[in-house]
């Protein structure tokens, strides 16, 4: 509830000083609320297991909300602000998500794109800086590359 209140209170203050597009970013799907006045909404979706059917079900909710938010709140778009799967531990991060193998990370990324391509308006992928969610040098890199260079 506090995040919804904050999102409503901060928007006019930001609009006073900034004339560009404003994006409201959520961890996972965030709350369902009125996002009128924002230009974009962003979901962060990280997946941490190999239950791919459950992932597809979750992405169905992402698509539903994206459609509704764009229509109901006159948004310019809905994007994945962050997406991925953790493949190695990172010291100093505290409690971490379960770790999947590199091939599973690639499968997760392929499912995320396959289920949402053309239904979301953009993606941010943790590409470089070899780290726990990075796809750099891993099988997921070629999956993502394939989607970004896909000819419609």
mmCIF file with all atom_site columns, C-alpha atoms in Angstrom:
data_model
loop_
_atom_site.group_PDB
_atom_site.id
_atom_site.type_symbol
_atom_site.label_atom_id
_atom_site.label_alt_id
_atom_site.label_comp_id
_atom_site.label_asym_id
_atom_site.label_entity_id
_atom_site.label_seq_id
_atom_site.pdbx_PDB_ins_code
_atom_site.Cartn_x
_atom_site.Cartn_y
_atom_site.Cartn_z
_atom_site.occupancy
_atom_site.B_iso_or_equiv
_atom_site.pdbx_formal_charge
_atom_site.auth_seq_id
_atom_site.auth_comp_id
_atom_site.auth_asym_id
_atom_site.auth_atom_id
_atom_site.pdbx_PDB_model_num
ATOM 1   C CA . UNK A 1 1   ? 0.000  0.000   0.000   1.00 0.00 ? 1   UNK A CA 1
ATOM 2   C CA . UNK A 1 2   ? 2.825  2.412   0.778   1.00 0.00 ? 2   UNK A CA 1
ATOM 3   C CA . UNK A 1 3   ? 4.325  1.919   -2.678  1.00 0.00 ? 3   UNK A CA 1
ATOM 4   C CA . UNK A 1 4   ? 1.000  2.757   -4.358  1.00 0.00 ? 4   UNK A CA 1
ATOM 5   C CA . UNK A 1 5   ? 0.672  5.906   -2.262  1.00 0.00 ? 5   UNK A CA 1
ATOM 6   C CA . UNK A 1 6   ? 4.268  6.901   -3.020  1.00 0.00 ? 6   UNK A CA 1
ATOM 7   C CA . UNK A 1 7   ? 3.723  6.401   -6.770  1.00 0.00 ? 7   UNK A CA 1
ATOM 8   C CA . UNK A 1 8   ? 0.742  8.775   -6.662  1.00 0.00 ? 8   UNK A CA 1
ATOM 9   C CA . UNK A 1 9   ? 2.500  11.389  -4.528  1.00 0.00 ? 9   UNK A CA 1
ATOM 10  C CA . UNK A 1 10  ? 5.818  11.522  -6.379  1.00 0.00 ? 10  UNK A CA 1
ATOM 11  C CA . UNK A 1 11  ? 4.434  11.796  -9.924  1.00 0.00 ? 11  UNK A CA 1
ATOM 12  C CA . UNK A 1 12  ? 3.322  15.468  -9.814  1.00 0.00 ? 12  UNK A CA 1
ATOM 13  C CA . UNK A 1 13  ? 6.619  16.441  -8.162  1.00 0.00 ? 13  UNK A CA 1
ATOM 14  C CA . UNK A 1 14  ? 8.619  14.755  -10.909 1.00 0.00 ? 14  UNK A CA 1
ATOM 15  C CA . UNK A 1 15  ? 6.409  16.288  -13.636 1.00 0.00 ? 15  UNK A CA 1
ATOM 16  C CA . UNK A 1 16  ? 7.109  19.772  -12.237 1.00 0.00 ? 16  UNK A CA 1
ATOM 17  C CA . UNK A 1 17  ? 10.819 19.391  -12.916 1.00 0.00 ? 17  UNK A CA 1
ATOM 18  C CA . UNK A 1 18  ? 11.046 16.876  -15.766 1.00 0.00 ? 18  UNK A CA 1
ATOM 19  C CA . UNK A 1 19  ? 9.308  16.972  -19.135 1.00 0.00 ? 19  UNK A CA 1
ATOM 20  C CA . UNK A 1 20  ? 10.375 13.554  -20.441 1.00 0.00 ? 20  UNK A CA 1
ATOM 21  C CA . UNK A 1 21  ? 8.728  10.164  -20.202 1.00 0.00 ? 21  UNK A CA 1
ATOM 22  C CA . UNK A 1 22  ? 8.334  8.712   -16.709 1.00 0.00 ? 22  UNK A CA 1
ATOM 23  C CA . UNK A 1 23  ? 8.514  4.985   -16.023 1.00 0.00 ? 23  UNK A CA 1
ATOM 24  C CA . UNK A 1 24  ? 7.176  3.307   -12.880 1.00 0.00 ? 24  UNK A CA 1
ATOM 25  C CA . UNK A 1 25  ? 9.165  0.131   -12.140 1.00 0.00 ? 25  UNK A CA 1
ATOM 26  C CA . UNK A 1 26  ? 7.975  -2.796  -10.036 1.00 0.00 ? 26  UNK A CA 1
ATOM 27  C CA . UNK A 1 27  ? 9.624  -5.806  -8.482  1.00 0.00 ? 27  UNK A CA 1
ATOM 28  C CA . UNK A 1 28  ? 7.837  -8.642  -10.268 1.00 0.00 ? 28  UNK A CA 1
ATOM 29  C CA . UNK A 1 29  ? 4.286  -7.582  -11.178 1.00 0.00 ? 29  UNK A CA 1
ATOM 30  C CA . UNK A 1 30  ? 3.815  -4.969  -8.494  1.00 0.00 ? 30  UNK A CA 1
ATOM 31  C CA . UNK A 1 31  ? 0.436  -3.892  -7.172  1.00 0.00 ? 31  UNK A CA 1
ATOM 32  C CA . UNK A 1 32  ? -2.671 -3.507  -9.286  1.00 0.00 ? 32  UNK A CA 1
ATOM 33  C CA . UNK A 1 33  ? -3.584 0.171   -9.114  1.00 0.00 ? 33  UNK A CA 1
ATOM 34  C CA . UNK A 1 34  ? -4.282 3.272   -11.175 1.00 0.00 ? 34  UNK A CA 1
ATOM 35  C CA . UNK A 1 35  ? -1.119 4.315   -13.018 1.00 0.00 ? 35  UNK A CA 1
ATOM 36  C CA . UNK A 1 36  ? -2.623 7.245   -14.906 1.00 0.00 ? 36  UNK A CA 1
ATOM 37  C CA . UNK A 1 37  ? -0.074 9.944   -15.577 1.00 0.00 ? 37  UNK A CA 1
ATOM 38  C CA . UNK A 1 38  ? 2.875  7.601   -16.012 1.00 0.00 ? 38  UNK A CA 1
ATOM 39  C CA . UNK A 1 39  ? 4.197  6.968   -19.512 1.00 0.00 ? 39  UNK A CA 1
ATOM 40  C CA . UNK A 1 40  ? 5.507  3.451   -18.983 1.00 0.00 ? 40  UNK A CA 1
ATOM 41  C CA . UNK A 1 41  ? 5.213  0.659   -16.442 1.00 0.00 ? 41  UNK A CA 1
ATOM 42  C CA . UNK A 1 42  ? 8.029  -1.836  -15.984 1.00 0.00 ? 42  UNK A CA 1
ATOM 43  C CA . UNK A 1 43  ? 7.934  -5.350  -14.538 1.00 0.00 ? 43  UNK A CA 1
ATOM 44  C CA . UNK A 1 44  ? 11.014 -7.114  -13.141 1.00 0.00 ? 44  UNK A CA 1
ATOM 45  C CA . UNK A 1 45  ? 10.677 -10.856 -13.635 1.00 0.00 ? 45  UNK A CA 1
ATOM 46  C CA . UNK A 1 46  ? 13.370 -13.253 -12.473 1.00 0.00 ? 46  UNK A CA 1
ATOM 47  C CA . UNK A 1 47  ? 12.697 -16.970 -12.542 1.00 0.00 ? 47  UNK A CA 1
ATOM 48  C CA . UNK A 1 48  ? 14.454 -19.383 -10.214 1.00 0.00 ? 48  UNK A CA 1
ATOM 49  C CA . UNK A 1 49  ? 13.406 -22.921 -11.061 1.00 0.00 ? 49  UNK A CA 1
ATOM 50  C CA . UNK A 1 50  ? 12.658 -25.251 -13.946 1.00 0.00 ? 50  UNK A CA 1
ATOM 51  C CA . UNK A 1 51  ? 8.882  -25.285 -13.548 1.00 0.00 ? 51  UNK A CA 1
ATOM 52  C CA . UNK A 1 52  ? 8.411  -23.922 -17.064 1.00 0.00 ? 52  UNK A CA 1
ATOM 53  C CA . UNK A 1 53  ? 4.624  -24.381 -17.062 1.00 0.00 ? 53  UNK A CA 1
ATOM 54  C CA . UNK A 1 54  ? 4.403  -22.197 -13.961 1.00 0.00 ? 54  UNK A CA 1
ATOM 55  C CA . UNK A 1 55  ? 6.611  -19.616 -15.703 1.00 0.00 ? 55  UNK A CA 1
ATOM 56  C CA . UNK A 1 56  ? 4.249  -19.584 -18.695 1.00 0.00 ? 56  UNK A CA 1
ATOM 57  C CA . UNK A 1 57  ? 1.289  -19.087 -16.347 1.00 0.00 ? 57  UNK A CA 1
ATOM 58  C CA . UNK A 1 58  ? 3.106  -16.203 -14.665 1.00 0.00 ? 58  UNK A CA 1
ATOM 59  C CA . UNK A 1 59  ? 3.861  -14.644 -18.045 1.00 0.00 ? 59  UNK A CA 1
ATOM 60  C CA . UNK A 1 60  ? 0.169  -14.907 -18.962 1.00 0.00 ? 60  UNK A CA 1
ATOM 61  C CA . UNK A 1 61  ? -0.490 -12.602 -16.013 1.00 0.00 ? 61  UNK A CA 1
ATOM 62  C CA . UNK A 1 62  ? 2.273  -10.258 -17.244 1.00 0.00 ? 62  UNK A CA 1
ATOM 63  C CA . UNK A 1 63  ? 0.580  -10.082 -20.666 1.00 0.00 ? 63  UNK A CA 1
ATOM 64  C CA . UNK A 1 64  ? -2.868 -9.558  -19.150 1.00 0.00 ? 64  UNK A CA 1
ATOM 65  C CA . UNK A 1 65  ? -1.683 -6.712  -16.965 1.00 0.00 ? 65  UNK A CA 1
ATOM 66  C CA . UNK A 1 66  ? 0.321  -5.152  -19.805 1.00 0.00 ? 66  UNK A CA 1
ATOM 67  C CA . UNK A 1 67  ? -2.788 -5.076  -22.033 1.00 0.00 ? 67  UNK A CA 1
ATOM 68  C CA . UNK A 1 68  ? -5.011 -3.705  -19.272 1.00 0.00 ? 68  UNK A CA 1
ATOM 69  C CA . UNK A 1 69  ? -2.532 -1.100  -18.039 1.00 0.00 ? 69  UNK A CA 1
ATOM 70  C CA . UNK A 1 70  ? -1.875 0.258   -21.523 1.00 0.00 ? 70  UNK A CA 1
ATOM 71  C CA . UNK A 1 71  ? -5.575 0.480   -22.299 1.00 0.00 ? 71  UNK A CA 1
ATOM 72  C CA . UNK A 1 72  ? -6.873 1.661   -18.923 1.00 0.00 ? 72  UNK A CA 1
ATOM 73  C CA . UNK A 1 73  ? -4.132 4.173   -18.111 1.00 0.00 ? 73  UNK A CA 1
ATOM 74  C CA . UNK A 1 74  ? -3.210 5.352   -21.601 1.00 0.00 ? 74  UNK A CA 1
ATOM 75  C CA . UNK A 1 75  ? 0.398  4.209   -21.215 1.00 0.00 ? 75  UNK A CA 1
ATOM 76  C CA . UNK A 1 76  ? 2.907  4.437   -24.050 1.00 0.00 ? 76  UNK A CA 1
ATOM 77  C CA . UNK A 1 77  ? 4.140  1.004   -23.131 1.00 0.00 ? 77  UNK A CA 1
ATOM 78  C CA . UNK A 1 78  ? 4.902  -1.779  -20.690 1.00 0.00 ? 78  UNK A CA 1
ATOM 79  C CA . UNK A 1 79  ? 8.386  -3.300  -20.564 1.00 0.00 ? 79  UNK A CA 1
ATOM 80  C CA . UNK A 1 80  ? 10.479 -5.837  -18.716 1.00 0.00 ? 80  UNK A CA 1
ATOM 81  C CA . UNK A 1 81  ? 12.725 -3.545  -16.702 1.00 0.00 ? 81  UNK A CA 1
ATOM 82  C CA . UNK A 1 82  ? 14.715 -6.562  -15.613 1.00 0.00 ? 82  UNK A CA 1
ATOM 83  C CA . UNK A 1 83  ? 14.450 -10.214 -16.552 1.00 0.00 ? 83  UNK A CA 1
ATOM 84  C CA . UNK A 1 84  ? 16.523 -13.310 -16.108 1.00 0.00 ? 84  UNK A CA 1
ATOM 85  C CA . UNK A 1 85  ? 17.555 -16.285 -14.019 1.00 0.00 ? 85  UNK A CA 1
ATOM 86  C CA . UNK A 1 86  ? 20.396 -16.608 -11.517 1.00 0.00 ? 86  UNK A CA 1
ATOM 87  C CA . UNK A 1 87  ? 23.127 -19.076 -12.484 1.00 0.00 ? 87  UNK A CA 1
ATOM 88  C CA . UNK A 1 88  ? 25.769 -18.433 -9.830  1.00 0.00 ? 88  UNK A CA 1
ATOM 89  C CA . UNK A 1 89  ? 26.019 -17.133 -6.284  1.00 0.00 ? 89  UNK A CA 1
ATOM 90  C CA . UNK A 1 90  ? 27.189 -13.607 -5.574  1.00 0.00 ? 90  UNK A CA 1
ATOM 91  C CA . UNK A 1 91  ? 28.929 -12.872 -2.292  1.00 0.00 ? 91  UNK A CA 1
ATOM 92  C CA . UNK A 1 92  ? 27.415 -10.102 -0.226  1.00 0.00 ? 92  UNK A CA 1
ATOM 93  C CA . UNK A 1 93  ? 23.901 -10.406 -1.673  1.00 0.00 ? 93  UNK A CA 1
ATOM 94  C CA . UNK A 1 94  ? 22.382 -12.003 1.418   1.00 0.00 ? 94  UNK A CA 1
ATOM 95  C CA . UNK A 1 95  ? 19.597 -14.478 0.777   1.00 0.00 ? 95  UNK A CA 1
ATOM 96  C CA . UNK A 1 96  ? 19.574 -15.429 -2.888  1.00 0.00 ? 96  UNK A CA 1
ATOM 97  C CA . UNK A 1 97  ? 17.220 -17.084 -5.306  1.00 0.00 ? 97  UNK A CA 1
ATOM 98  C CA . UNK A 1 98  ? 17.744 -20.742 -6.108  1.00 0.00 ? 98  UNK A CA 1
ATOM 99  C CA . UNK A 1 99  ? 20.283 -21.172 -8.863  1.00 0.00 ? 99  UNK A CA 1
ATOM 100 C CA . UNK A 1 100 ? 19.513 -22.771 -12.224 1.00 0.00 ? 100 UNK A CA 1
ATOM 101 C CA . UNK A 1 101 ? 21.966 -24.243 -14.707 1.00 0.00 ? 101 UNK A CA 1
ATOM 102 C CA . UNK A 1 102 ? 23.137 -22.298 -17.743 1.00 0.00 ? 102 UNK A CA 1
ATOM 103 C CA . UNK A 1 103 ? 21.017 -24.388 -20.135 1.00 0.00 ? 103 UNK A CA 1
ATOM 104 C CA . UNK A 1 104 ? 17.960 -23.762 -17.949 1.00 0.00 ? 104 UNK A CA 1
ATOM 105 C CA . UNK A 1 105 ? 18.750 -20.031 -17.929 1.00 0.00 ? 105 UNK A CA 1
ATOM 106 C CA . UNK A 1 106 ? 18.709 -20.134 -21.738 1.00 0.00 ? 106 UNK A CA 1
ATOM 107 C CA . UNK A 1 107 ? 15.379 -22.001 -21.741 1.00 0.00 ? 107 UNK A CA 1
ATOM 108 C CA . UNK A 1 108 ? 13.892 -19.490 -19.274 1.00 0.00 ? 108 UNK A CA 1
ATOM 109 C CA . UNK A 1 109 ? 14.987 -16.571 -21.444 1.00 0.00 ? 109 UNK A CA 1
ATOM 110 C CA . UNK A 1 110 ? 13.582 -18.227 -24.572 1.00 0.00 ? 110 UNK A CA 1
ATOM 111 C CA . UNK A 1 111 ? 10.238 -18.816 -22.860 1.00 0.00 ? 111 UNK A CA 1
ATOM 112 C CA . UNK A 1 112 ? 10.130 -15.211 -21.607 1.00 0.00 ? 112 UNK A CA 1
ATOM 113 C CA . UNK A 1 113 ? 10.684 -13.842 -25.104 1.00 0.00 ? 113 UNK A CA 1
ATOM 114 C CA . UNK A 1 114 ? 8.486  -16.423 -26.828 1.00 0.00 ? 114 UNK A CA 1
ATOM 115 C CA . UNK A 1 115 ? 5.550  -15.711 -24.520 1.00 0.00 ? 115 UNK A CA 1
ATOM 116 C CA . UNK A 1 116 ? 5.830  -11.900 -24.548 1.00 0.00 ? 116 UNK A CA 1
ATOM 117 C CA . UNK A 1 117 ? 7.397  -10.877 -27.879 1.00 0.00 ? 117 UNK A CA 1
ATOM 118 C CA . UNK A 1 118 ? 5.080  -8.400  -29.592 1.00 0.00 ? 118 UNK A CA 1
ATOM 119 C CA . UNK A 1 119 ? 3.022  -8.094  -26.421 1.00 0.00 ? 119 UNK A CA 1
ATOM 120 C CA . UNK A 1 120 ? 5.497  -5.997  -24.415 1.00 0.00 ? 120 UNK A CA 1
ATOM 121 C CA . UNK A 1 121 ? 7.151  -2.828  -25.635 1.00 0.00 ? 121 UNK A CA 1
ATOM 122 C CA . UNK A 1 122 ? 10.715 -3.425  -24.525 1.00 0.00 ? 122 UNK A CA 1
ATOM 123 C CA . UNK A 1 123 ? 13.179 -5.522  -22.574 1.00 0.00 ? 123 UNK A CA 1
ATOM 124 C CA . UNK A 1 124 ? 16.221 -4.973  -20.394 1.00 0.00 ? 124 UNK A CA 1
ATOM 125 C CA . UNK A 1 125 ? 18.413 -8.041  -20.067 1.00 0.00 ? 125 UNK A CA 1
ATOM 126 C CA . UNK A 1 126 ? 21.365 -8.389  -17.692 1.00 0.00 ? 126 UNK A CA 1
ATOM 127 C CA . UNK A 1 127 ? 23.788 -8.913  -20.565 1.00 0.00 ? 127 UNK A CA 1
ATOM 128 C CA . UNK A 1 128 ? 27.315 -8.064  -19.563 1.00 0.00 ? 128 UNK A CA 1
ATOM 129 C CA . UNK A 1 129 ? 29.441 -7.766  -16.477 1.00 0.00 ? 129 UNK A CA 1
ATOM 130 C CA . UNK A 1 130 ? 29.719 -11.465 -15.826 1.00 0.00 ? 130 UNK A CA 1
ATOM 131 C CA . UNK A 1 131 ? 27.667 -11.909 -12.661 1.00 0.00 ? 131 UNK A CA 1
ATOM 132 C CA . UNK A 1 132 ? 24.991 -14.105 -11.134 1.00 0.00 ? 132 UNK A CA 1
ATOM 133 C CA . UNK A 1 133 ? 22.260 -13.137 -13.631 1.00 0.00 ? 133 UNK A CA 1
ATOM 134 C CA . UNK A 1 134 ? 24.433 -12.277 -16.616 1.00 0.00 ? 134 UNK A CA 1
ATOM 135 C CA . UNK A 1 135 ? 23.943 -14.057 -19.917 1.00 0.00 ? 135 UNK A CA 1
ATOM 136 C CA . UNK A 1 136 ? 27.353 -13.004 -21.255 1.00 0.00 ? 136 UNK A CA 1
ATOM 137 C CA . UNK A 1 137 ? 29.268 -16.013 -22.582 1.00 0.00 ? 137 UNK A CA 1
ATOM 138 C CA . UNK A 1 138 ? 26.454 -18.371 -21.653 1.00 0.00 ? 138 UNK A CA 1
ATOM 139 C CA . UNK A 1 139 ? 23.929 -20.221 -23.872 1.00 0.00 ? 139 UNK A CA 1
ATOM 140 C CA . UNK A 1 140 ? 21.251 -17.612 -23.018 1.00 0.00 ? 140 UNK A CA 1
ATOM 141 C CA . UNK A 1 141 ? 23.308 -14.961 -24.829 1.00 0.00 ? 141 UNK A CA 1
ATOM 142 C CA . UNK A 1 142 ? 22.655 -16.555 -28.223 1.00 0.00 ? 142 UNK A CA 1
ATOM 143 C CA . UNK A 1 143 ? 18.961 -16.982 -27.370 1.00 0.00 ? 143 UNK A CA 1
ATOM 144 C CA . UNK A 1 144 ? 18.580 -13.283 -26.554 1.00 0.00 ? 144 UNK A CA 1
ATOM 145 C CA . UNK A 1 145 ? 20.683 -12.288 -29.552 1.00 0.00 ? 145 UNK A CA 1
ATOM 146 C CA . UNK A 1 146 ? 18.379 -14.332 -31.763 1.00 0.00 ? 146 UNK A CA 1
ATOM 147 C CA . UNK A 1 147 ? 15.295 -12.541 -30.452 1.00 0.00 ? 147 UNK A CA 1
ATOM 148 C CA . UNK A 1 148 ? 16.849 -9.086  -30.833 1.00 0.00 ? 148 UNK A CA 1
ATOM 149 C CA . UNK A 1 149 ? 17.884 -9.804  -34.423 1.00 0.00 ? 149 UNK A CA 1
ATOM 150 C CA . UNK A 1 150 ? 14.661 -11.611 -35.329 1.00 0.00 ? 150 UNK A CA 1
ATOM 151 C CA . UNK A 1 151 ? 13.212 -10.580 -38.662 1.00 0.00 ? 151 UNK A CA 1
ATOM 152 C CA . UNK A 1 152 ? 9.448  -10.126 -38.472 1.00 0.00 ? 152 UNK A CA 1
#
